[in-house]
Short mmCIF file of C-alpha atoms in Angstrom, two decimals:
data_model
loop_
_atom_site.label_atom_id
_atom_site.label_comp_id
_atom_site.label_asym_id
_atom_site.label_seq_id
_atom_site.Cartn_x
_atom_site.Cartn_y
_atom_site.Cartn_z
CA UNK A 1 -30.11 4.16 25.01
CA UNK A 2 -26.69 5.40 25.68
CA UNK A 3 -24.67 4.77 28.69
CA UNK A 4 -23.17 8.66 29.76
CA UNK A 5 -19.71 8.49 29.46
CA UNK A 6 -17.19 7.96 32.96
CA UNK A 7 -13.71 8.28 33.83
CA UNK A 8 -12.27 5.19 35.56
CA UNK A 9 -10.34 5.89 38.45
CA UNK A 10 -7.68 3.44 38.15
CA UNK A 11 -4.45 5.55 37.54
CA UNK A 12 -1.53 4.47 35.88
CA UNK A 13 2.42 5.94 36.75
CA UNK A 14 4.21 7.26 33.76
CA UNK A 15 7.27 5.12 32.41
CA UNK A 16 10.61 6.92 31.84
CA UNK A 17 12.11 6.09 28.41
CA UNK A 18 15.58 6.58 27.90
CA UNK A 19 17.33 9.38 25.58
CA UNK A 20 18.55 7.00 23.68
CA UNK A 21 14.78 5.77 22.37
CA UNK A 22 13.63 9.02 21.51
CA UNK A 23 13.34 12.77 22.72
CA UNK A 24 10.28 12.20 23.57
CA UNK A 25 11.04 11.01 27.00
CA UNK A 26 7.50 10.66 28.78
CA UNK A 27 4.52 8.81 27.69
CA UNK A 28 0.79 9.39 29.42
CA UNK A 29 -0.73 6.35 30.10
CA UNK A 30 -3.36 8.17 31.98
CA UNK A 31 -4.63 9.60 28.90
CA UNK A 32 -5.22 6.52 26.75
CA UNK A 33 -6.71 4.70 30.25
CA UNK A 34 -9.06 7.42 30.57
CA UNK A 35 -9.98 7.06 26.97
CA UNK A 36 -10.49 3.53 26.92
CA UNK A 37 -12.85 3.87 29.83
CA UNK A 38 -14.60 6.80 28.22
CA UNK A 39 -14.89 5.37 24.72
CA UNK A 40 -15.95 2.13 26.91
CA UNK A 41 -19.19 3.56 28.40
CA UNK A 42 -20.33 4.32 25.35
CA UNK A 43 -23.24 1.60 24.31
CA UNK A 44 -26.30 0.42 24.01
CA UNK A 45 -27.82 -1.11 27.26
CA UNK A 46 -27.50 -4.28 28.33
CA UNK A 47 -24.45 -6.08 29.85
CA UNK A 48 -20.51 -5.04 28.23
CA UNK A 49 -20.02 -2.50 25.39
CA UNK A 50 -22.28 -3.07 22.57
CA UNK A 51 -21.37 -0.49 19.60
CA UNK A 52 -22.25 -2.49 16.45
CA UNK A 53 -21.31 -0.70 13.75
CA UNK A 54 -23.80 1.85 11.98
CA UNK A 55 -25.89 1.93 15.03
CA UNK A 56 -26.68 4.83 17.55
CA UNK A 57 -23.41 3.87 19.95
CA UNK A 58 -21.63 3.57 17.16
CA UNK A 59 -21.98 7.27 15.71
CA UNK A 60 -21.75 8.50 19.65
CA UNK A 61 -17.95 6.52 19.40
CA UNK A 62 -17.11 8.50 15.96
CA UNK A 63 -18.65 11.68 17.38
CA UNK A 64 -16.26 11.27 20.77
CA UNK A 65 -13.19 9.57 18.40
CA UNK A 66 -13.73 12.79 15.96
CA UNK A 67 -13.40 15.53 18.84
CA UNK A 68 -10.34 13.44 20.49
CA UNK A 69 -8.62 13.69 17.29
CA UNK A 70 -9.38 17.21 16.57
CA UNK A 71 -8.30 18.54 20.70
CA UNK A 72 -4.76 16.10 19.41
CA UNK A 73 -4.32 18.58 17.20
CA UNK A 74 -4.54 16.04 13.71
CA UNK A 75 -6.93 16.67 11.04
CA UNK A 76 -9.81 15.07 10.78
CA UNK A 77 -11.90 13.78 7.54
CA UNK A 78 -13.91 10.56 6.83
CA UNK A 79 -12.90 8.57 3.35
CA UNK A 80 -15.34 7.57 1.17
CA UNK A 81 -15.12 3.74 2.54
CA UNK A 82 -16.32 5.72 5.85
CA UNK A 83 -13.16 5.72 7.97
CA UNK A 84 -12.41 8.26 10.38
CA UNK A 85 -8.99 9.84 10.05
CA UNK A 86 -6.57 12.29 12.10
CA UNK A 87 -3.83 13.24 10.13
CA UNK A 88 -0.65 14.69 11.44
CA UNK A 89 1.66 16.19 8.48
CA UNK A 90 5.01 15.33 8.22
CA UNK A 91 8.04 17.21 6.01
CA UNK A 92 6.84 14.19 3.37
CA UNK A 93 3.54 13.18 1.97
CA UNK A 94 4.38 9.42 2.43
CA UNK A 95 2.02 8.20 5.16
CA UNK A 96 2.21 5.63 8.31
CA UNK A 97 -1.24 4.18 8.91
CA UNK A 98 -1.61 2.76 13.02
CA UNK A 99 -5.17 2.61 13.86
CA UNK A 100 -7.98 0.11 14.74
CA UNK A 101 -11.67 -0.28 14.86
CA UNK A 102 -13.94 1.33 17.07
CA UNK A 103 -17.17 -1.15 16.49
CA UNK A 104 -18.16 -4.17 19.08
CA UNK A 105 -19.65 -7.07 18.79
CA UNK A 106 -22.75 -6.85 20.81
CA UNK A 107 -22.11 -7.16 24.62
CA UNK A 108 -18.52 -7.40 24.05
CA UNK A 109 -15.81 -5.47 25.82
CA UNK A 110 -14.25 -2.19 26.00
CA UNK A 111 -10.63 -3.27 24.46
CA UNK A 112 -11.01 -4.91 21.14
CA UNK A 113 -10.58 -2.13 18.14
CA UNK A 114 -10.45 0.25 20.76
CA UNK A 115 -6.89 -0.38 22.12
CA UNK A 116 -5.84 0.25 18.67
CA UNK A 117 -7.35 3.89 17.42
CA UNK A 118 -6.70 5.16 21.36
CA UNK A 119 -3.07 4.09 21.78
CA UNK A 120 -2.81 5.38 18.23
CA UNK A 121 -3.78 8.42 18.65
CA UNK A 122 -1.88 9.03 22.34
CA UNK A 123 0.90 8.22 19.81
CA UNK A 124 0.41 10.90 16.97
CA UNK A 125 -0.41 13.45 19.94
CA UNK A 126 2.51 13.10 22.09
CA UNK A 127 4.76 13.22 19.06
CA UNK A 128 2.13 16.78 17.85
CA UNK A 129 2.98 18.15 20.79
CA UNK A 130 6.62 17.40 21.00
CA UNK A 131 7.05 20.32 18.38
CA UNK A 132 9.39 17.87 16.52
CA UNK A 133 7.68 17.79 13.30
CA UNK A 134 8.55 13.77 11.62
CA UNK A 135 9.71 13.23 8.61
CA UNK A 136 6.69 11.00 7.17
CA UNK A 137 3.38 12.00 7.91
CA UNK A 138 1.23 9.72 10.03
CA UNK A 139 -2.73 9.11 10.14
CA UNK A 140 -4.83 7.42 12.68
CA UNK A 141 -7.56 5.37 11.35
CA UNK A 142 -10.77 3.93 12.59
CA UNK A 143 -12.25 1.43 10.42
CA UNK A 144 -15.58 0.77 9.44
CA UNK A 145 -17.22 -2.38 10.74
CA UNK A 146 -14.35 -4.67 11.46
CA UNK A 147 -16.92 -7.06 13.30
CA UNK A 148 -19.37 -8.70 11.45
CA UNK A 149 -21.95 -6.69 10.38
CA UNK A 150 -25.98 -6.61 10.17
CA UNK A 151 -25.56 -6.63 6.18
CA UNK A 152 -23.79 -10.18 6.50
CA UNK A 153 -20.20 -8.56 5.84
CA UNK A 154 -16.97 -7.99 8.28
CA UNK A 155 -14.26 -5.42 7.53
CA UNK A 156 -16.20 -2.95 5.65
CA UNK A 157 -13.90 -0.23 5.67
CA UNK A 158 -11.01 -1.85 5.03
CA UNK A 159 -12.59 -3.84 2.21
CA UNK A 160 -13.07 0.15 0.69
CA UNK A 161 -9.53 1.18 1.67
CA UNK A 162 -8.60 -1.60 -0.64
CA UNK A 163 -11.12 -0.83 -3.35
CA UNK A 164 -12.92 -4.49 -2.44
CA UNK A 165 -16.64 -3.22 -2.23
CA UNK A 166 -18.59 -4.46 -4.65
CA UNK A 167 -21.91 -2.75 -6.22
CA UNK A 168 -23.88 -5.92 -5.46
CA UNK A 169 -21.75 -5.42 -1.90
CA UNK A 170 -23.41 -1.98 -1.59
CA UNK A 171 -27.06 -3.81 -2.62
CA UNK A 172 -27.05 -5.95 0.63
CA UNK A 173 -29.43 -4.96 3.40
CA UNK A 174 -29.63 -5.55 7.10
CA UNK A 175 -32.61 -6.84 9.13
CA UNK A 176 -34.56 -3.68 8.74
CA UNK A 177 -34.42 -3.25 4.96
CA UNK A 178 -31.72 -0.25 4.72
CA UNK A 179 -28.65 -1.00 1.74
CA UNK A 180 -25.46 -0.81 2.88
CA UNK A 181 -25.24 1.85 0.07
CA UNK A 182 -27.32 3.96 2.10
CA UNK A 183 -25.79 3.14 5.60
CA UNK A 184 -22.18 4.07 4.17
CA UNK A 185 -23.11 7.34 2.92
CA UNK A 186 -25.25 8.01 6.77
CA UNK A 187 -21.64 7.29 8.37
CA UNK A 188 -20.15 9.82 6.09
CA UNK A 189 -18.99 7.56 3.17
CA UNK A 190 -19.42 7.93 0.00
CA UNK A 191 -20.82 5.03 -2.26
CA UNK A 192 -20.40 6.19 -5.25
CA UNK A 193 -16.92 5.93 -5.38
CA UNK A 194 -16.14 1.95 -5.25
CA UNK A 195 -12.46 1.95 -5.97
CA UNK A 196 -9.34 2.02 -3.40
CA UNK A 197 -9.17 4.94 -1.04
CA UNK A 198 -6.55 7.47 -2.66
CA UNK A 199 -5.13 5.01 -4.73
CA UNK A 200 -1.96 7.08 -5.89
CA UNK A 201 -0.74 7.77 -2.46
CA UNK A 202 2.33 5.98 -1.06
CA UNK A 203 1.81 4.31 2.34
CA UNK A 204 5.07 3.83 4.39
CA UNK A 205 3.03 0.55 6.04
CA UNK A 206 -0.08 -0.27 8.44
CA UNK A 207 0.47 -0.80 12.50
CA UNK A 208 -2.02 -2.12 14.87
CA UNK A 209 -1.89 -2.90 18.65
CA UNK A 210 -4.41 -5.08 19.40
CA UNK A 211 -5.21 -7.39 22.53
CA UNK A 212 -4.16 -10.86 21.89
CA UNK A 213 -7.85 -12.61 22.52
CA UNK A 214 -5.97 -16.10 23.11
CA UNK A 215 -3.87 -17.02 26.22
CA UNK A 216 -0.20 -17.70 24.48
CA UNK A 217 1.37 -14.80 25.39
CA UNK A 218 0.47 -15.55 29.70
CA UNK A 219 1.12 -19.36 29.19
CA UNK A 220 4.48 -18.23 27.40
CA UNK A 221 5.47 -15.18 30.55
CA UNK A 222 5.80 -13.20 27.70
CA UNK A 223 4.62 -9.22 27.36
CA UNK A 224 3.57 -8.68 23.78
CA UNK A 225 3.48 -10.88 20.94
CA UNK A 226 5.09 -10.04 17.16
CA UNK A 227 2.23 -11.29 14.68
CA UNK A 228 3.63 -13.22 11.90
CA UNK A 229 0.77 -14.38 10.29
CA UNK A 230 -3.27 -14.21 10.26
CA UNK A 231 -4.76 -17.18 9.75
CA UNK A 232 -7.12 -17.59 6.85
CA UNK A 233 -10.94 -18.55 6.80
CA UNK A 234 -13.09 -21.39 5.07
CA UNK A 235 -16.85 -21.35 5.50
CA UNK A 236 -19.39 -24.33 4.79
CA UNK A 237 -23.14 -24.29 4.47
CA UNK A 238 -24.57 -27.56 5.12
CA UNK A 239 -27.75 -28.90 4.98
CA UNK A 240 -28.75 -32.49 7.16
CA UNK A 241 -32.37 -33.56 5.48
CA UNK A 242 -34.59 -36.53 7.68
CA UNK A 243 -38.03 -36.46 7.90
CA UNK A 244 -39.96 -34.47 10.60
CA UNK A 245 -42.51 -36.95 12.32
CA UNK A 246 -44.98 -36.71 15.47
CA UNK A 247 -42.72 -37.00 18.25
CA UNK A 248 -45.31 -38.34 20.27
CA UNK A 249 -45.87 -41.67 17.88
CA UNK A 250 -43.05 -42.35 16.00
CA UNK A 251 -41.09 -44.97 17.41
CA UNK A 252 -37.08 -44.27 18.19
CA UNK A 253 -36.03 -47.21 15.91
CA UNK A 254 -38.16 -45.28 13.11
CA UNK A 255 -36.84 -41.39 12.99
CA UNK A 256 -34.53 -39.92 10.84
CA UNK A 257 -33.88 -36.93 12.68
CA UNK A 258 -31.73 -34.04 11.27
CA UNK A 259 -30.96 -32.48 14.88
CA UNK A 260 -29.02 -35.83 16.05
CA UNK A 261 -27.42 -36.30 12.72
CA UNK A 262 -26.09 -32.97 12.67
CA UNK A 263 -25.09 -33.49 16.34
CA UNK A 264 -23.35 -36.40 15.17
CA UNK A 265 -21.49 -34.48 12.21
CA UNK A 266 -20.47 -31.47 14.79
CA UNK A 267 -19.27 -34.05 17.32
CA UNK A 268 -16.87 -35.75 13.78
CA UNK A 269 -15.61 -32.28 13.35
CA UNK A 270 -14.41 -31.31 16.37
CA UNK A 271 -12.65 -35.15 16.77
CA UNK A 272 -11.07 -34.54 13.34
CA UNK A 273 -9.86 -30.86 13.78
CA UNK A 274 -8.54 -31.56 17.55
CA UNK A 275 -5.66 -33.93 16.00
CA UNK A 276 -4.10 -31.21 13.34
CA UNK A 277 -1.93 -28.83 14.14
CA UNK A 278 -2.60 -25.06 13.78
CA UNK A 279 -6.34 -25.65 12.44
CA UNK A 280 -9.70 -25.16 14.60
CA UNK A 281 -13.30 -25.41 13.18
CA UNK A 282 -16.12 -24.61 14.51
CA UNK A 283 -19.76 -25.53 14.22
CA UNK A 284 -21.53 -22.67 15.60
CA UNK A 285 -24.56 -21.95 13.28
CA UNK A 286 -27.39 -24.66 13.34
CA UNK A 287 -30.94 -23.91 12.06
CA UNK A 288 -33.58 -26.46 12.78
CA UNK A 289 -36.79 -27.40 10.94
CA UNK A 290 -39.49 -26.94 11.61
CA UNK A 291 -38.27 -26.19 14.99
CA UNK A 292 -41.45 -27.60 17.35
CA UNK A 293 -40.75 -29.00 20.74
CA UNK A 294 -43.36 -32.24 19.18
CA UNK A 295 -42.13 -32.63 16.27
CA UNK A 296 -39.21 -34.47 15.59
CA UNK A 297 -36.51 -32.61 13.49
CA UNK A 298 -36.71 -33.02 9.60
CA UNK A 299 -34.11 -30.75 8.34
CA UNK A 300 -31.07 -28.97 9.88
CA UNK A 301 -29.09 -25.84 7.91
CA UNK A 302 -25.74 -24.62 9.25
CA UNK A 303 -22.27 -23.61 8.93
CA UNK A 304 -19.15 -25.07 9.53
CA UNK A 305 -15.90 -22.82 10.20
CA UNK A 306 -12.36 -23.66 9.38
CA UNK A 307 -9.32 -21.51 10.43
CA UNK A 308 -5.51 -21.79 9.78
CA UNK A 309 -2.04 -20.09 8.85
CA UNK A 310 -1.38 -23.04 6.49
CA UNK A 311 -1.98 -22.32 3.01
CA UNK A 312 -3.35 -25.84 2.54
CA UNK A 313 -6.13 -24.63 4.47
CA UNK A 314 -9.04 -25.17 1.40
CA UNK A 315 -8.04 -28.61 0.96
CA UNK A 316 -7.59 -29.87 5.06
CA UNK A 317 -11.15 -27.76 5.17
CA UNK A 318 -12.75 -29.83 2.39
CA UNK A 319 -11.47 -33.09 3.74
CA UNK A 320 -12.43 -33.12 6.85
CA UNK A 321 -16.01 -31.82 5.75
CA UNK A 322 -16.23 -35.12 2.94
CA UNK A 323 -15.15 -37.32 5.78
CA UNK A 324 -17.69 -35.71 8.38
CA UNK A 325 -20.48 -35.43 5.95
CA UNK A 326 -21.71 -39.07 4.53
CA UNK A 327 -24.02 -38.67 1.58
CA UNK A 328 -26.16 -40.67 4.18
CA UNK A 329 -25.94 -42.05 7.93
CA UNK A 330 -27.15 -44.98 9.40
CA UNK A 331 -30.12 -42.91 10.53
CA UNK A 332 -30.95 -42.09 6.98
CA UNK A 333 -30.15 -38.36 6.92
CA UNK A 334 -28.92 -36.65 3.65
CA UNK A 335 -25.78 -34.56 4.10
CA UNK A 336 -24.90 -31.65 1.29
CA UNK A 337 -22.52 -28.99 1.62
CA UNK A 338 -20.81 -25.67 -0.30
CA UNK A 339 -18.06 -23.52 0.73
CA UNK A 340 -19.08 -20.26 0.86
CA UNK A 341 -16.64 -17.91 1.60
CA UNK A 342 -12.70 -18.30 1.93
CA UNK A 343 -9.83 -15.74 2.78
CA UNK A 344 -6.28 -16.43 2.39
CA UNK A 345 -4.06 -16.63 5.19
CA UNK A 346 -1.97 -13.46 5.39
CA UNK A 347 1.95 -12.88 6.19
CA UNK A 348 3.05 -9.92 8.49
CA UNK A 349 5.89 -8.05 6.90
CA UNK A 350 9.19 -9.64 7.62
CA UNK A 351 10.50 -5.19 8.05
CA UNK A 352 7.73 -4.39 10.60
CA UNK A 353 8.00 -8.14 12.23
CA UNK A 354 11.55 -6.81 12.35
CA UNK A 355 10.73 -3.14 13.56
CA UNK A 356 8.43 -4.38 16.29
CA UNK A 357 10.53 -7.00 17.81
CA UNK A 358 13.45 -4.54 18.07
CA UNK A 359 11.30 -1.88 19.44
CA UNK A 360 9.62 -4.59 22.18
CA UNK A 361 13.26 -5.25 23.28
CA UNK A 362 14.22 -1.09 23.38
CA UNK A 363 11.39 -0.83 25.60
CA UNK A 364 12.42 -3.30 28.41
CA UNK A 365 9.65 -5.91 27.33
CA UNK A 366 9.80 -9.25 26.44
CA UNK A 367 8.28 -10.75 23.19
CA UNK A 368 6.99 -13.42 21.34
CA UNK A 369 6.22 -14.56 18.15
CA UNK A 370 2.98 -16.05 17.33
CA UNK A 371 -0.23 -15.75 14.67
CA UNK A 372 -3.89 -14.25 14.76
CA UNK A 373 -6.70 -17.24 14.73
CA UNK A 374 -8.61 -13.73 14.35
CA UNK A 375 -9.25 -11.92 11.26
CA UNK A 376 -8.04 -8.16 11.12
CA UNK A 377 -8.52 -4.94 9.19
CA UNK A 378 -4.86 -6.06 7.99
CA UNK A 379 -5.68 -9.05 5.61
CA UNK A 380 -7.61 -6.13 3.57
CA UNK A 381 -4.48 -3.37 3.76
CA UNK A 382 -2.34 -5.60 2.95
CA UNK A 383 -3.70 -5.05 -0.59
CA UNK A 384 -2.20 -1.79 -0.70
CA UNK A 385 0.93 -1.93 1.87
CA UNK A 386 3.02 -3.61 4.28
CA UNK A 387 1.29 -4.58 7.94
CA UNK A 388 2.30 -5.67 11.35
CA UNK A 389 0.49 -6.22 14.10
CA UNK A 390 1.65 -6.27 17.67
CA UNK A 391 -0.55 -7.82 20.57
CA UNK A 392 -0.99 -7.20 24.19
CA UNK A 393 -2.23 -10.07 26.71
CA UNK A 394 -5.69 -9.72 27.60
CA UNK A 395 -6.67 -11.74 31.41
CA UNK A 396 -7.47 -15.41 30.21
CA UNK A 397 -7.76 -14.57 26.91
CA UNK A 398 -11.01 -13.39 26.72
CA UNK A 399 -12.33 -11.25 24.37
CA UNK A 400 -16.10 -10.54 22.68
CA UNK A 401 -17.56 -10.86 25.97
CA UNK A 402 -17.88 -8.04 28.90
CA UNK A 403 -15.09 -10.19 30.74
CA UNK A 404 -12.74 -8.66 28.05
CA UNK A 405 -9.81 -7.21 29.68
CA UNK A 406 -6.15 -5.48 29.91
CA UNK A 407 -4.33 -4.73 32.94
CA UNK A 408 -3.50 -0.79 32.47
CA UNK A 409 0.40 -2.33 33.54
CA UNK A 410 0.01 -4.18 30.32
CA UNK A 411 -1.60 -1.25 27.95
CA UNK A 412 1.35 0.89 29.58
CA UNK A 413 3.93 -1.98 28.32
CA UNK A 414 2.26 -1.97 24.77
CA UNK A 415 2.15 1.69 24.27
CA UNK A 416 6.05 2.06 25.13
CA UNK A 417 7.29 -0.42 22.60
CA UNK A 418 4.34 0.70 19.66
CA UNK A 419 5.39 4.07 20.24
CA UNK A 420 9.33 3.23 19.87
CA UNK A 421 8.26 1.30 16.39
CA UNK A 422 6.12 4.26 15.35
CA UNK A 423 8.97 6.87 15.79
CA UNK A 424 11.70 4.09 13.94
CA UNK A 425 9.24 4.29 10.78
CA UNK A 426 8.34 8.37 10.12
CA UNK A 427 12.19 9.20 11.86
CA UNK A 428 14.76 10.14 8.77
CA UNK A 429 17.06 7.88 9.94
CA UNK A 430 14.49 4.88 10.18
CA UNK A 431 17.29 2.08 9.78
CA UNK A 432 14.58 -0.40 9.48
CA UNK A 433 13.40 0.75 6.63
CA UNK A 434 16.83 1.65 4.65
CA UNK A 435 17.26 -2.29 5.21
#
């Protein structure tokens, strides 16, 4: 079921920016609040926005994302890695990417992605209809399935931009039995053609505004942040084998139960990680054998998380794991464990680190410099150009939960100064990029 679509009332004032930014002296913030809030509604029931990707919200979003393009006046195609686009031609071919994703997690919030394709696209429109016709063109892109997805895989479309899905990628299939294969093509994709999107065009770089999911930028007083870095990723299955007994009979001095073991294993992890610098891990998958409330646990399967900026990441990951993990424990529990997946950390572009910081201060707003614990579309484009990312406070920092939220004083902030750094880039005299 779909939620119908609403306008929120809460209005925000338009900010004057000076002649000497741009000719484009007026931005509306009304618009992009009232698209958040529309795009927003749109989700399954149940508590938040829910629009997993591939799913029925999910084509509503593209279907409403695909006619707000179109009335912006940019033209509008999806690539064969299923991507939306809206395109607005400038005098040359070479092309700025600023975009997002438009999927949730379920019962998240209405800002994640979103803030990205919307503010985006206000952009590309207010500079269609200035009549001023820029010098490189720009496109607005929504990618497929940033969030992790039913098939077991996160950043789907960006993967494709970067010619990263695989065939047995395309073989995988979610809870229901349908192949990603198949899925891509139902969004519009195109399987059958596995290598990067348009792989001879040049792209001028990749620019997202995102919400800052953390609380640095309030505990700093600061009003956006300049991404330097996105920290990379280190999975770990694991696997805690005891012996499931009658929990009714088997004496306490006599169990070898997984459940505590592994307890005991996510209680070393968090102790370890809490005394490094820049790295968190997680334990947030457990799977317990045979699972019986008399019956005590023989065998526990999970996965252990590592993030960092440090490119040392593998080995502080597989350290702390050996140290965590006996072979055995004093309650006789067998540890194992395999890394599973790993992404590299990923460096902003000093030149659009540059761009945005100078455009933050043009604006009137204050900035600071800080990385992404998340991972982004932009570890994947940065296979094929330069990216910078530039965040906007969210209250608490909370995000993938229906408390998610942006003060529409804090969107208007953001879209001032990503504006000023879009119009730098696809101006002729773009300084920046001369340097």
């Amino acid at each position: 079921m779909l939620l119908e679509s609403s306008i929120y009332e809460t209005r925000v004032s338009y900010i004057e920016i000076t002649e000497e930014c741009s000719p484009l002296r007026t931005l509306d913030h009304d618009r992009l609040w009232r698209r958040l809030m529309d795009l927003g509604a749109i989700s399954d029931a149940g508590e938040g926005t829910s629009r997993t990707s591939f799913g029925d919200a999910f084509q509503a979003g593209r279907e409403f994302l695909a006619e707000e393009f179109r009335d912006a006046g940019l033209r509008v195609f999806v690539d064969h890695a299923g991507n939306l686009h809206g395109r607005l031609d400038g005098r040359r071919a070479e092309t700025l990417l600023i975009g997002g994703h438009s999927d949730t997690v379920p019962n998240g919030g209405r800002f994640d992605g979103a803030l990205g394709v919307l503010s985006a696209l206000d952009i590309a429109q207010t500079i269609g209809e200035s009549g001023n016709q820029p010098e490189y063109s720009i496109e607005v892109i929504d990618f497929l399935a940033e969030e992790p997805s039913a098939f077991g895989l996160s950043c789907i479309g960006s993967r494709g931009f970067a010619g990263r899905l695989t065939p047995v990628d395309l073989e995988r299939r979610d809870p229901g039995g349908e192949r990603l294969g198949d899925a891509l093509r139902r969004v519009g994709g195109d399987p059958s053609q596995l290598g990067p999107v348009d792989p001879e065009r040049d792209f001028l770089g990749f620019l997202e505004l995102h919400i800052e999911q953390g609380p640095v930028l309030a505990e700093r007083s600061a009003s956006l942040g300049v991404v330097t870095d996105i920290a990379g990723i280190v999975r770990y299955r694991f696997r805690v084998e005891g012996a499931a007994a009658h929990a009714g009979t088997t004496p306490m001095a006599k169990r070898r139960d997984a459940l505590v073991a592994a307890g005991r294993f996510a209680s070393n992890i968090y102790e370890s990680v809490a005394g490094v610098q820049g790295l968190v891990g997680t334990v947030g998958q457990f799977a317990v054998f045979p699972n019986a409330a008399n019956v005590v646990p023989g065998r526990v399967e999970g996965v252990a998380e590592f993030r960092s900026a440090s490119r040392d990441l593998p080995n502080s990951a597989s350290a702390i794991m050996t140290a965590a993990l006996p072979e055995r424990d004093a309650l006789g529990c067998a540890f194992s464990f395999e890394e599973y997946m790993r992404t590299e950390p990923v460096g902003m572009s000093p030149r659009l680190q540059t761009v945005i910081r100078k455009s933050i201060e043009r604006s009137g707003a204050t900035s600071v410099a800080l990385f992404s614990g998340a991972g982004h579309d932009a570890v994947e484009v940065s296979r094929r150009a330069e990216v910078g990312m530039m965040f906007c406070p969210c209250r608490d920092g909370i995000s993938h939960s229906p408390a998610e939220w942006v003060e529409p004083g804090d969107v208007a902030r953001a879209l001032a100064a990503y504006r000023l750094a879009v119009l730098s880039l696809v101006s002729a005299d773009d300084v920046e990029r001369e340097e």
